[in-house]
PDB file of C-alpha atoms in Angstrom:
ATOM      1  CA  UNK S   1      -2.983  -1.361  -0.202  1.00 90.00           C
ATOM      2  CA  UNK S   2      -3.899  -4.302  -2.413  1.00 93.00           C
ATOM      3  CA  UNK S   3      -1.324  -3.368  -5.142  1.00 93.00           C
ATOM      4  CA  UNK S   4       1.285  -2.854  -2.272  1.00 94.00           C
ATOM      5  CA  UNK S   5       0.419  -6.296  -0.983  1.00 94.00           C
ATOM      6  CA  UNK S   6       0.791  -7.866  -4.413  1.00 94.00           C
ATOM      7  CA  UNK S   7       4.290  -6.254  -4.956  1.00 93.00           C
ATOM      8  CA  UNK S   8       5.368  -7.690  -1.582  1.00 93.00           C
ATOM      9  CA  UNK S   9       3.922 -11.149  -2.646  1.00 93.00           C
ATOM     10  CA  UNK S  10       6.030 -10.968  -5.905  1.00 91.00           C
ATOM     11  CA  UNK S  11       9.115  -9.947  -3.968  1.00 89.00           C
ATOM     12  CA  UNK S  12       8.594 -12.805  -1.610  1.00 90.00           C
ATOM     13  CA  UNK S  13       8.235 -15.282  -4.398  1.00 91.00           C
ATOM     14  CA  UNK S  14      11.351 -13.994  -6.071  1.00 88.00           C
ATOM     15  CA  UNK S  15      13.311 -14.344  -2.865  1.00 83.00           C
ATOM     16  CA  UNK S  16      12.176 -17.913  -2.698  1.00 86.00           C
ATOM     17  CA  UNK S  17      14.181 -18.337  -5.895  1.00 81.00           C
ATOM     18  CA  UNK S  18      11.195 -17.929  -8.064  1.00 83.00           C
ATOM     19  CA  UNK S  19      11.255 -16.588 -11.616  1.00 82.00           C
ATOM     20  CA  UNK S  20       8.648 -14.684 -13.671  1.00 85.00           C
ATOM     21  CA  UNK S  21       8.721 -15.046 -17.497  1.00 85.00           C
ATOM     22  CA  UNK S  22       7.579 -11.678 -19.105  1.00 86.00           C
ATOM     23  CA  UNK S  23       7.798 -12.979 -22.611  1.00 84.00           C
ATOM     24  CA  UNK S  24      10.751 -10.728 -23.749  1.00 87.00           C
ATOM     25  CA  UNK S  25      12.697 -11.581 -20.553  1.00 84.00           C
ATOM     26  CA  UNK S  26      12.534 -13.613 -17.406  1.00 79.00           C
ATOM     27  CA  UNK S  27      12.870 -11.980 -14.042  1.00 80.00           C
ATOM     28  CA  UNK S  28      14.940 -14.369 -12.032  1.00 76.00           C
ATOM     29  CA  UNK S  29      14.819 -14.394  -8.259  1.00 78.00           C
ATOM     30  CA  UNK S  30      17.435 -15.358  -5.801  1.00 79.00           C
ATOM     31  CA  UNK S  31      17.331 -17.607  -2.825  1.00 79.00           C
ATOM     32  CA  UNK S  32      16.907 -15.460   0.298  1.00 79.00           C
ATOM     33  CA  UNK S  33      14.277 -16.942   2.652  1.00 80.00           C
ATOM     34  CA  UNK S  34      15.350 -14.441   5.420  1.00 83.00           C
ATOM     35  CA  UNK S  35      13.964 -11.695   3.074  1.00 85.00           C
ATOM     36  CA  UNK S  36      11.108 -13.801   1.619  1.00 88.00           C
ATOM     37  CA  UNK S  37       9.284 -14.572   4.814  1.00 92.00           C
ATOM     38  CA  UNK S  38       9.064 -11.064   6.136  1.00 93.00           C
ATOM     39  CA  UNK S  39       8.029  -9.800   2.754  1.00 93.00           C
ATOM     40  CA  UNK S  40       5.216 -12.515   2.734  1.00 95.00           C
ATOM     41  CA  UNK S  41       4.116 -11.383   6.147  1.00 96.00           C
ATOM     42  CA  UNK S  42       4.081  -7.730   5.261  1.00 96.00           C
ATOM     43  CA  UNK S  43       2.152  -8.543   2.079  1.00 96.00           C
ATOM     44  CA  UNK S  44      -0.459 -10.694   4.179  1.00 97.00           C
ATOM     45  CA  UNK S  45      -0.980  -7.846   6.678  1.00 97.00           C
ATOM     46  CA  UNK S  46      -1.361  -5.191   3.794  1.00 96.00           C
ATOM     47  CA  UNK S  47      -3.933  -7.646   1.969  1.00 96.00           C
ATOM     48  CA  UNK S  48      -5.857  -8.010   5.089  1.00 95.00           C
ATOM     49  CA  UNK S  49      -5.986  -4.355   5.489  1.00 94.00           C
ATOM     50  CA  UNK S  50      -7.157  -3.883   1.991  1.00 93.00           C
ATOM     51  CA  UNK S  51      -9.854  -6.527   2.489  1.00 94.00           C
ATOM     52  CA  UNK S  52     -11.223  -4.711   5.513  1.00 92.00           C
ATOM     53  CA  UNK S  53     -11.132  -1.513   3.474  1.00 89.00           C
ATOM     54  CA  UNK S  54     -13.126  -2.996   0.771  1.00 89.00           C
ATOM     55  CA  UNK S  55     -15.566  -4.924   3.128  1.00 90.00           C
ATOM     56  CA  UNK S  56     -16.213  -2.229   5.672  1.00 88.00           C
ATOM     57  CA  UNK S  57     -14.997   1.157   4.458  1.00 85.00           C
ATOM     58  CA  UNK S  58     -16.630   3.131   7.259  1.00 83.00           C
ATOM     59  CA  UNK S  59     -14.599   1.199   9.865  1.00 84.00           C
ATOM     60  CA  UNK S  60     -11.385   0.526   8.010  1.00 85.00           C
ATOM     61  CA  UNK S  61      -9.265   3.552   8.771  1.00 87.00           C
ATOM     62  CA  UNK S  62      -7.748   2.096  12.104  1.00 89.00           C
ATOM     63  CA  UNK S  63      -7.000  -1.180  10.333  1.00 91.00           C
ATOM     64  CA  UNK S  64      -5.467   0.401   7.296  1.00 91.00           C
ATOM     65  CA  UNK S  65      -3.331   2.736   9.489  1.00 93.00           C
ATOM     66  CA  UNK S  66      -2.081  -0.312  11.501  1.00 94.00           C
ATOM     67  CA  UNK S  67      -1.393  -2.376   8.407  1.00 95.00           C
ATOM     68  CA  UNK S  68       0.494   0.665   6.884  1.00 95.00           C
ATOM     69  CA  UNK S  69       2.487   1.268  10.030  1.00 95.00           C
ATOM     70  CA  UNK S  70       3.408  -2.311  10.142  1.00 96.00           C
ATOM     71  CA  UNK S  71       4.590  -2.236   6.477  1.00 96.00           C
ATOM     72  CA  UNK S  72       6.515   1.074   6.882  1.00 96.00           C
ATOM     73  CA  UNK S  73       8.333  -0.434   9.958  1.00 96.00           C
ATOM     74  CA  UNK S  74       9.115  -3.779   8.154  1.00 94.00           C
ATOM     75  CA  UNK S  75      10.222  -2.081   5.009  1.00 93.00           C
ATOM     76  CA  UNK S  76      12.356   0.315   6.916  1.00 94.00           C
ATOM     77  CA  UNK S  77      13.985  -2.561   8.671  1.00 92.00           C
ATOM     78  CA  UNK S  78      14.389  -4.354   5.303  1.00 87.00           C
ATOM     79  CA  UNK S  79      15.923  -1.300   3.546  1.00 87.00           C
ATOM     80  CA  UNK S  80      18.372  -0.887   6.559  1.00 89.00           C
ATOM     81  CA  UNK S  81      19.482  -4.607   6.197  1.00 85.00           C
ATOM     82  CA  UNK S  82      19.839  -4.277   2.430  1.00 82.00           C
ATOM     83  CA  UNK S  83      21.948  -1.164   2.682  1.00 83.00           C
ATOM     84  CA  UNK S  84      24.094  -2.671   5.390  1.00 83.00           C
ATOM     85  CA  UNK S  85      24.929  -5.569   3.080  1.00 78.00           C
ATOM     86  CA  UNK S  86      23.364  -8.301   5.237  1.00 78.00           C
ATOM     87  CA  UNK S  87      21.097  -9.943   2.797  1.00 68.00           C
ATOM     88  CA  UNK S  88      20.158  -9.528  -0.890  1.00 68.00           C
ATOM     89  CA  UNK S  89      22.151  -6.468  -1.885  1.00 73.00           C
ATOM     90  CA  UNK S  90      21.388  -5.542  -5.443  1.00 76.00           C
ATOM     91  CA  UNK S  91      20.171  -2.400  -7.217  1.00 81.00           C
ATOM     92  CA  UNK S  92      16.712  -3.824  -7.838  1.00 80.00           C
ATOM     93  CA  UNK S  93      16.341  -4.697  -3.984  1.00 81.00           C
ATOM     94  CA  UNK S  94      17.507  -1.258  -2.881  1.00 85.00           C
ATOM     95  CA  UNK S  95      15.199   0.373  -5.578  1.00 87.00           C
ATOM     96  CA  UNK S  96      12.144  -1.691  -4.588  1.00 87.00           C
ATOM     97  CA  UNK S  97      12.598  -1.036  -0.893  1.00 88.00           C
ATOM     98  CA  UNK S  98      13.183   2.691  -1.328  1.00 91.00           C
ATOM     99  CA  UNK S  99      10.147   3.198  -3.858  1.00 93.00           C
ATOM    100  CA  UNK S 100       7.695   1.046  -1.866  1.00 94.00           C
ATOM    101  CA  UNK S 101       8.813   2.801   1.227  1.00 94.00           C
ATOM    102  CA  UNK S 102       7.969   6.150  -0.403  1.00 95.00           C
ATOM    103  CA  UNK S 103       4.534   4.807  -1.565  1.00 95.00           C
ATOM    104  CA  UNK S 104       3.706   3.462   1.984  1.00 95.00           C
ATOM    105  CA  UNK S 105       4.751   6.663   3.727  1.00 95.00           C
ATOM    106  CA  UNK S 106       2.744   8.775   1.126  1.00 93.00           C
ATOM    107  CA  UNK S 107      -0.275   6.650   1.929  1.00 90.00           C
ATOM    108  CA  UNK S 108       0.224   6.878   5.710  1.00 91.00           C
ATOM    109  CA  UNK S 109       0.559  10.640   5.446  1.00 91.00           C
ATOM    110  CA  UNK S 110      -2.684  10.728   3.398  1.00 88.00           C
ATOM    111  CA  UNK S 111      -4.495   8.640   6.085  1.00 87.00           C
ATOM    112  CA  UNK S 112      -3.202  10.700   8.915  1.00 86.00           C
ATOM    113  CA  UNK S 113      -4.259  13.991   7.083  1.00 85.00           C
ATOM    114  CA  UNK S 114      -7.751  12.445   6.580  1.00 76.00           C
ATOM    115  CA  UNK S 115      -7.551  12.357   2.801  1.00 62.00           C
ATOM    116  CA  UNK S 116     -10.194   9.972   1.698  1.00 55.00           C
ATOM    117  CA  UNK S 117     -11.346   9.205   5.083  1.00 55.00           C
ATOM    118  CA  UNK S 118     -15.047   9.952   4.384  1.00 57.00           C
ATOM    119  CA  UNK S 119     -17.042   7.971   1.916  1.00 56.00           C
ATOM    120  CA  UNK S 120     -18.717  10.057  -0.844  1.00 53.00           C
ATOM    121  CA  UNK S 121     -22.205  11.350  -0.061  1.00 53.00           C
ATOM    122  CA  UNK S 122     -21.312  11.834   3.701  1.00 51.00           C
ATOM    123  CA  UNK S 123     -23.026  15.221   3.904  1.00 51.00           C
ATOM    124  CA  UNK S 124     -19.951  17.340   3.974  1.00 50.00           C
ATOM    125  CA  UNK S 125     -19.998  17.688   0.248  1.00 54.00           C
ATOM    126  CA  UNK S 126     -19.589  21.202  -1.211  1.00 54.00           C
ATOM    127  CA  UNK S 127     -21.240  21.306  -4.684  1.00 55.00           C
ATOM    128  CA  UNK S 128     -19.141  22.598  -7.471  1.00 56.00           C
ATOM    129  CA  UNK S 129     -22.106  24.323  -8.966  1.00 58.00           C
ATOM    130  CA  UNK S 130     -25.057  25.751  -7.252  1.00 59.00           C
ATOM    131  CA  UNK S 131     -27.959  23.350  -6.894  1.00 63.00           C
ATOM    132  CA  UNK S 132     -30.852  24.289  -9.111  1.00 64.00           C
ATOM    133  CA  UNK S 133     -33.833  25.619  -7.300  1.00 68.00           C
ATOM    134  CA  UNK S 134     -37.398  25.406  -8.327  1.00 72.00           C
ATOM    135  CA  UNK S 135     -39.061  28.634  -9.239  1.00 69.00           C
ATOM    136  CA  UNK S 136     -41.201  30.241  -6.730  1.00 69.00           C
ATOM    137  CA  UNK S 137     -44.925  29.724  -7.305  1.00 72.00           C
ATOM    138  CA  UNK S 138     -47.201  32.713  -7.215  1.00 68.00           C
ATOM    139  CA  UNK S 139     -50.409  32.042  -5.183  1.00 61.00           C
TER     140      UNK S 139
END
C-alpha cells in the first residue's frame, strides 16, 4: 500500500505540472489539477492505510480494506474519465490507471481471501518438517 500511495503521489505531482529529472531523461508532467487533487487524496488514504498496517497489524485489516476499496473506486472513476477523453488522455495516463487498478484489485482479492491476514507465529502454522522430539528416557 505504501508503494501504491507513492505512485499516486508521483502522478499527482506530475499533474500539478511537475517534472522529474531521471538523469538520462526528464519526465514532464502536465497541468491537470482536476486529476492531481483526486490522485493526492487517494494517495493520502492509501498512505494512512499503510501506516495503520505497520503500526497495528493485528487490527489493520478493516482499514486496509477500506483504503483499498476507496482507491479502487477512485481509480476506476479516473480510468473512466481518461478513456472518455475528459481530462489527461495520453498513453501513459491510460497505462498507469490500468496497471495500478490491476495491482489494487489483486491486493483487494488477496485481503478478501485472507492471504496474509494473520501475522506469523499465530499458532496456525504447519511445520514444513516434523519438529524434533527428545528421545524417551528409560527409568
